[in-house]
Short mmCIF file of C-alpha atoms in Angstrom, two decimals:
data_model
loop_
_atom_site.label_atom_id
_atom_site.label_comp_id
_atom_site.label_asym_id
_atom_site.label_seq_id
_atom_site.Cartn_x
_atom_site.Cartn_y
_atom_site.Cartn_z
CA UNK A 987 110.51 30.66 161.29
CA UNK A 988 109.80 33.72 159.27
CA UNK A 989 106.10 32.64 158.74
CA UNK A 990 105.94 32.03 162.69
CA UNK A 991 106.98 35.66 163.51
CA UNK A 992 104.72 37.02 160.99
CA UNK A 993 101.97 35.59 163.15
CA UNK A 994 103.05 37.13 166.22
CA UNK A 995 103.75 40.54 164.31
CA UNK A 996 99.68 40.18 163.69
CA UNK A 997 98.96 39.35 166.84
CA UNK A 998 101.20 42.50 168.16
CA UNK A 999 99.96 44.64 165.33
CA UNK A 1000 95.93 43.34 167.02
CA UNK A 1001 97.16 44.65 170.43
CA UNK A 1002 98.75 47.70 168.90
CA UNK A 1003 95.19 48.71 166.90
CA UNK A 1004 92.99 47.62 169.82
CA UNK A 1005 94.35 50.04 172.10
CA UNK A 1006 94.62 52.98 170.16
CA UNK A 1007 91.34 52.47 169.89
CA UNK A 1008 90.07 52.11 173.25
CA UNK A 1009 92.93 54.60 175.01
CA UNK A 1010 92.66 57.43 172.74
CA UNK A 1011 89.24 58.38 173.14
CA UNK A 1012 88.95 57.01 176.97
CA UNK A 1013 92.07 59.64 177.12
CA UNK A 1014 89.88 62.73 176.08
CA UNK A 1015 87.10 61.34 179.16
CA UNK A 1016 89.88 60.85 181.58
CA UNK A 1017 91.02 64.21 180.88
CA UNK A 1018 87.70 65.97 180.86
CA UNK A 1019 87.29 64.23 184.10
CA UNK A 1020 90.43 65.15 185.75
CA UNK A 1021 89.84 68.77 185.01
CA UNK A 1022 85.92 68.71 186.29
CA UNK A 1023 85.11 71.00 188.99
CA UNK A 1024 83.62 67.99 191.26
CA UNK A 1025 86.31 67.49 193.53
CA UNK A 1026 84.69 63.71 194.17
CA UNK A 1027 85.28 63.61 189.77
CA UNK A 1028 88.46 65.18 189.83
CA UNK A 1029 89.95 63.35 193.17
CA UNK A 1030 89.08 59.69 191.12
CA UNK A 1031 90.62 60.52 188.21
CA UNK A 1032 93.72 62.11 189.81
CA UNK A 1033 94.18 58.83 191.97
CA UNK A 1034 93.24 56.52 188.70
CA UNK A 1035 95.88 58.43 186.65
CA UNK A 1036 98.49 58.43 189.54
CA UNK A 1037 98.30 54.31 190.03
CA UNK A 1038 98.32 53.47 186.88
CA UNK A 1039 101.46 56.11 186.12
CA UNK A 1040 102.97 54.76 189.47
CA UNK A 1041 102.43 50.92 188.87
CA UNK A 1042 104.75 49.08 185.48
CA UNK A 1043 102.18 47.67 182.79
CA UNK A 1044 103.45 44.30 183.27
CA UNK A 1045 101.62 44.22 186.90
CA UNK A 1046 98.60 45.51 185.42
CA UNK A 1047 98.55 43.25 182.55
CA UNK A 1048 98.73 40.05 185.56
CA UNK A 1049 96.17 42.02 188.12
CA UNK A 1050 93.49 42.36 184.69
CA UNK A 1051 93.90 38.67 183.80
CA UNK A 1052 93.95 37.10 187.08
CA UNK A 1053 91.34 39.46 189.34
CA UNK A 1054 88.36 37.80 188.00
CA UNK A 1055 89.27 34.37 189.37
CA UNK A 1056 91.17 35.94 192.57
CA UNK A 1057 88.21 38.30 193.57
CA UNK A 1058 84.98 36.58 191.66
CA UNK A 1059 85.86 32.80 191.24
CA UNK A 1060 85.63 33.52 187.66
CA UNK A 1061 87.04 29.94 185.41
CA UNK A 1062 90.25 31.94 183.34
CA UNK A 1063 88.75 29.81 180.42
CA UNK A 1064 86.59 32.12 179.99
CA UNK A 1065 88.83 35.02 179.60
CA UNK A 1066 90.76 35.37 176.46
CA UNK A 1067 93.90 36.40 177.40
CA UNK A 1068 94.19 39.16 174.16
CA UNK A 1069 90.99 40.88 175.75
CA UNK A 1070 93.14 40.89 179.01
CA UNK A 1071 95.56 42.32 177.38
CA UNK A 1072 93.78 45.41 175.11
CA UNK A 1073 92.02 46.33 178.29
CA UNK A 1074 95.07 46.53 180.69
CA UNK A 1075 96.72 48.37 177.48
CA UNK A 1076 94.05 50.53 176.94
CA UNK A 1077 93.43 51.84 180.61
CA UNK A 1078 97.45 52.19 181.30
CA UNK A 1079 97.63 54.46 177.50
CA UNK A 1080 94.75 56.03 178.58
CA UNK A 1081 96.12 57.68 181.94
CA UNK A 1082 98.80 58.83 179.50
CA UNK A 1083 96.82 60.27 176.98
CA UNK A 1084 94.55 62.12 179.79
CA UNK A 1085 97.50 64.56 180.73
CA UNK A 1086 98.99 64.96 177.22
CA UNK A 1087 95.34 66.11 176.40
CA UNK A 1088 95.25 67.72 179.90
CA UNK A 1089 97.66 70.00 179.11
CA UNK A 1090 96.73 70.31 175.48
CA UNK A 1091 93.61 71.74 176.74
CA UNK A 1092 94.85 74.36 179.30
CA UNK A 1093 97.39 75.71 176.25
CA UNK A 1094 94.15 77.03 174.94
CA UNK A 1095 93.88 80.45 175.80
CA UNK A 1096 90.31 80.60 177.80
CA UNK A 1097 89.10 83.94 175.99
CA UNK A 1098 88.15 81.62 173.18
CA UNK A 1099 85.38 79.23 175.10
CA UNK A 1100 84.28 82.75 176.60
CA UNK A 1101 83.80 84.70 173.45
CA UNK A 1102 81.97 81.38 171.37
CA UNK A 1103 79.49 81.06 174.78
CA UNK A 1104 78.80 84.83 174.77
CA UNK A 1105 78.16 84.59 171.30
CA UNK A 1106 75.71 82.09 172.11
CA UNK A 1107 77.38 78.77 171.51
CA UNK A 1108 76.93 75.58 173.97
CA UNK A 1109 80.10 74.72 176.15
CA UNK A 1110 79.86 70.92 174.36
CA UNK A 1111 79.63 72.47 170.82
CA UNK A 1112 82.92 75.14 171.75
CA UNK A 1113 84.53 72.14 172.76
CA UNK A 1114 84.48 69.89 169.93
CA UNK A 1115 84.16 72.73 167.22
CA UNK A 1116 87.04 75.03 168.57
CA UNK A 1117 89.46 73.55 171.43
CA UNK A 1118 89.42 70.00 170.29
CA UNK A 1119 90.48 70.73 166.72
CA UNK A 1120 93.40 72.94 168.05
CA UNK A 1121 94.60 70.68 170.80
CA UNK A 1122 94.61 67.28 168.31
CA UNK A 1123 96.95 69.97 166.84
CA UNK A 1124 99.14 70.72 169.42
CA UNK A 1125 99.23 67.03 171.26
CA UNK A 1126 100.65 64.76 168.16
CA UNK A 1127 104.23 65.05 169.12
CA UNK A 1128 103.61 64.11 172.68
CA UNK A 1129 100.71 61.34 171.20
CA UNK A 1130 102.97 60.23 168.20
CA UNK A 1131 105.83 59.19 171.37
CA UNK A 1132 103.65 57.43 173.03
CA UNK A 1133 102.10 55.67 170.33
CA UNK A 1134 106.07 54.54 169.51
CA UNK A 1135 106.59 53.24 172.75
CA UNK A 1136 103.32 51.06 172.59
CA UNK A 1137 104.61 49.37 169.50
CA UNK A 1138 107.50 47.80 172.06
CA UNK A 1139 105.19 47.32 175.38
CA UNK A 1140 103.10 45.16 172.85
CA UNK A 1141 105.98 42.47 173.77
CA UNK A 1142 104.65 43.03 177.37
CA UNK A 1143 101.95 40.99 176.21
CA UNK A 1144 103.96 37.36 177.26
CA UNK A 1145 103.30 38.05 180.70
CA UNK A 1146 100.07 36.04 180.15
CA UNK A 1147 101.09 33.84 177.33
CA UNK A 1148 99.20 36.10 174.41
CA UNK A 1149 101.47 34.34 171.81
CA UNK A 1150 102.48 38.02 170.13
CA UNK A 1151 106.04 38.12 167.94
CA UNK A 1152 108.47 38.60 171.05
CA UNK A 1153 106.47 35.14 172.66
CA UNK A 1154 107.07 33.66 169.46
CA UNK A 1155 110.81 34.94 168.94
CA UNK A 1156 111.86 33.30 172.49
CA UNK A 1157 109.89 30.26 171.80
CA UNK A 1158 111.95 30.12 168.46
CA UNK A 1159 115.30 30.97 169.85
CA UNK A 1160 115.27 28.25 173.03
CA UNK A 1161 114.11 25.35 170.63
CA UNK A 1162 116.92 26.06 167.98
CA UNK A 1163 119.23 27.39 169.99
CA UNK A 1164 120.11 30.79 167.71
CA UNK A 1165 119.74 34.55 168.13
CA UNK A 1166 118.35 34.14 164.95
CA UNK A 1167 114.74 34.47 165.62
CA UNK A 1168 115.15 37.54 168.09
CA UNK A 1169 117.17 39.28 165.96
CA UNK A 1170 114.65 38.89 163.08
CA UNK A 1171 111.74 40.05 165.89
CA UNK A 1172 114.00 43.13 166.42
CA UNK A 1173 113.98 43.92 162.93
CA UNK A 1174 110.52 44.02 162.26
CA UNK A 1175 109.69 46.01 165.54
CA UNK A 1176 111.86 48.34 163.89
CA UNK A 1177 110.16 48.36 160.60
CA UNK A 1178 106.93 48.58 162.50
CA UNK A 1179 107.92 51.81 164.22
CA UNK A 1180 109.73 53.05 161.37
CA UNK A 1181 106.14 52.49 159.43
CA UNK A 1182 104.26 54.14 162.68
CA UNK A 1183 107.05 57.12 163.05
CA UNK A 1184 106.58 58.35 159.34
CA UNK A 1185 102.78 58.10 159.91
CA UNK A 1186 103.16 60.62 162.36
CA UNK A 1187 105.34 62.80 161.37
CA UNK A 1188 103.16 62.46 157.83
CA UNK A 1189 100.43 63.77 159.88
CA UNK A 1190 101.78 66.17 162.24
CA UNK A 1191 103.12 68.11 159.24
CA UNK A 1192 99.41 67.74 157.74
CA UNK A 1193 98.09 69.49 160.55
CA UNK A 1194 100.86 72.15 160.34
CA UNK A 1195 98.64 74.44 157.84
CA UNK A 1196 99.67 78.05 159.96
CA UNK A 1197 103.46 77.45 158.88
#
């Protein structure tokens, strides 16, 4: 049993990387494209953030996995499920992201961006050299919550049969008839966001260098 749940705890730890690592910097786009003074720019991302805010992951997850046969005639043999499943994860985090960055960015006092251009410094270099560093800074509490609650949407995941721990827990638990296995699953989504909750707070403190 225990080795069985260790696979799925890979398989949710996969998800769990995977989409950090497409939502995080989509985020930052997302939110440089909601703020754009193109209202045609702007209006798309403000609708793309508001459906995907206004719709549950679990729907999003089925629409990702199924629209290629629905709309295309696409064979679903040909589409892993897990790659369903990072890029539903990774668009939904990423509409989350875009307004904790959002309103990371308009903390920043303006006078800054002026001052660097007058002083002869492109918009794209003032952005990355002064007001990204400082809103990283002020974001990772919002981030480091949002990152928490991915570790437990990861068990979203059995909507399409990815075979992550929670799959494998209720696969366990019907066959032998016990709580056993999903009590053992809740455990180590504990420990996993136990692990992930220090890692913040290690780093959030790390980037705390003006107290």
């Amino acid at each position: 049993m225990i080795v069985d749940l260790l696979r799925g705890l890979a398989v949710s730890v996969e998800i769990f990387l995977c989409t950090l690592a497409v939502s995080l910097p989509l985020g930052i786009v997302i939110a440089l494209g909601r703020m754009s003074k193109n209202p045609l720019v702007s209006g798309f991302f403000r609708v793309y953030i508001s459906v995907v805010r206004g719709t549950p992951l679990m729907l999003q997850i089925m629409f990702v996995y199924f629209a290629p046969y629905m709309l295309f005639g696409l064979p679903l043999s040909n589409y892993p499920r897990f790659l369903a499943t990072v890029i539903a994860f990774g668009l939904n985090y990423a509409a989350y992201f875009a307004e904790i960055y959002r309103g990371g960015i308009l903390s920043i006092d303006r006078g800054q961006t002026e001052a660097a251009v007058a002083l002869g410094m492109p918009k794209g270099m003032c952005f990355l050299r002064i007001i990204l560093p400082q809103v990283v800074k002020r974001v990772i509490p919002a981030v480091g919550n949002e990152v928490i609650t991915l570790v437990k949407d990861t068990s979203l995941a059995f909507t399409i049969a990815v075979a992550e721990m929670f799959t494998i827990a209720k696969q366990l638990s019907s066959a032998n008839t016990t709580m056993v296995p999903l009590i053992a699953a809740g455990v180590f989504y504990y420990v996993f966001n136990f692990i992930v909750a220090w890692t913040m707070e290690r780093i959030e403190k790390r980037l705390s260098y003006y107290e």
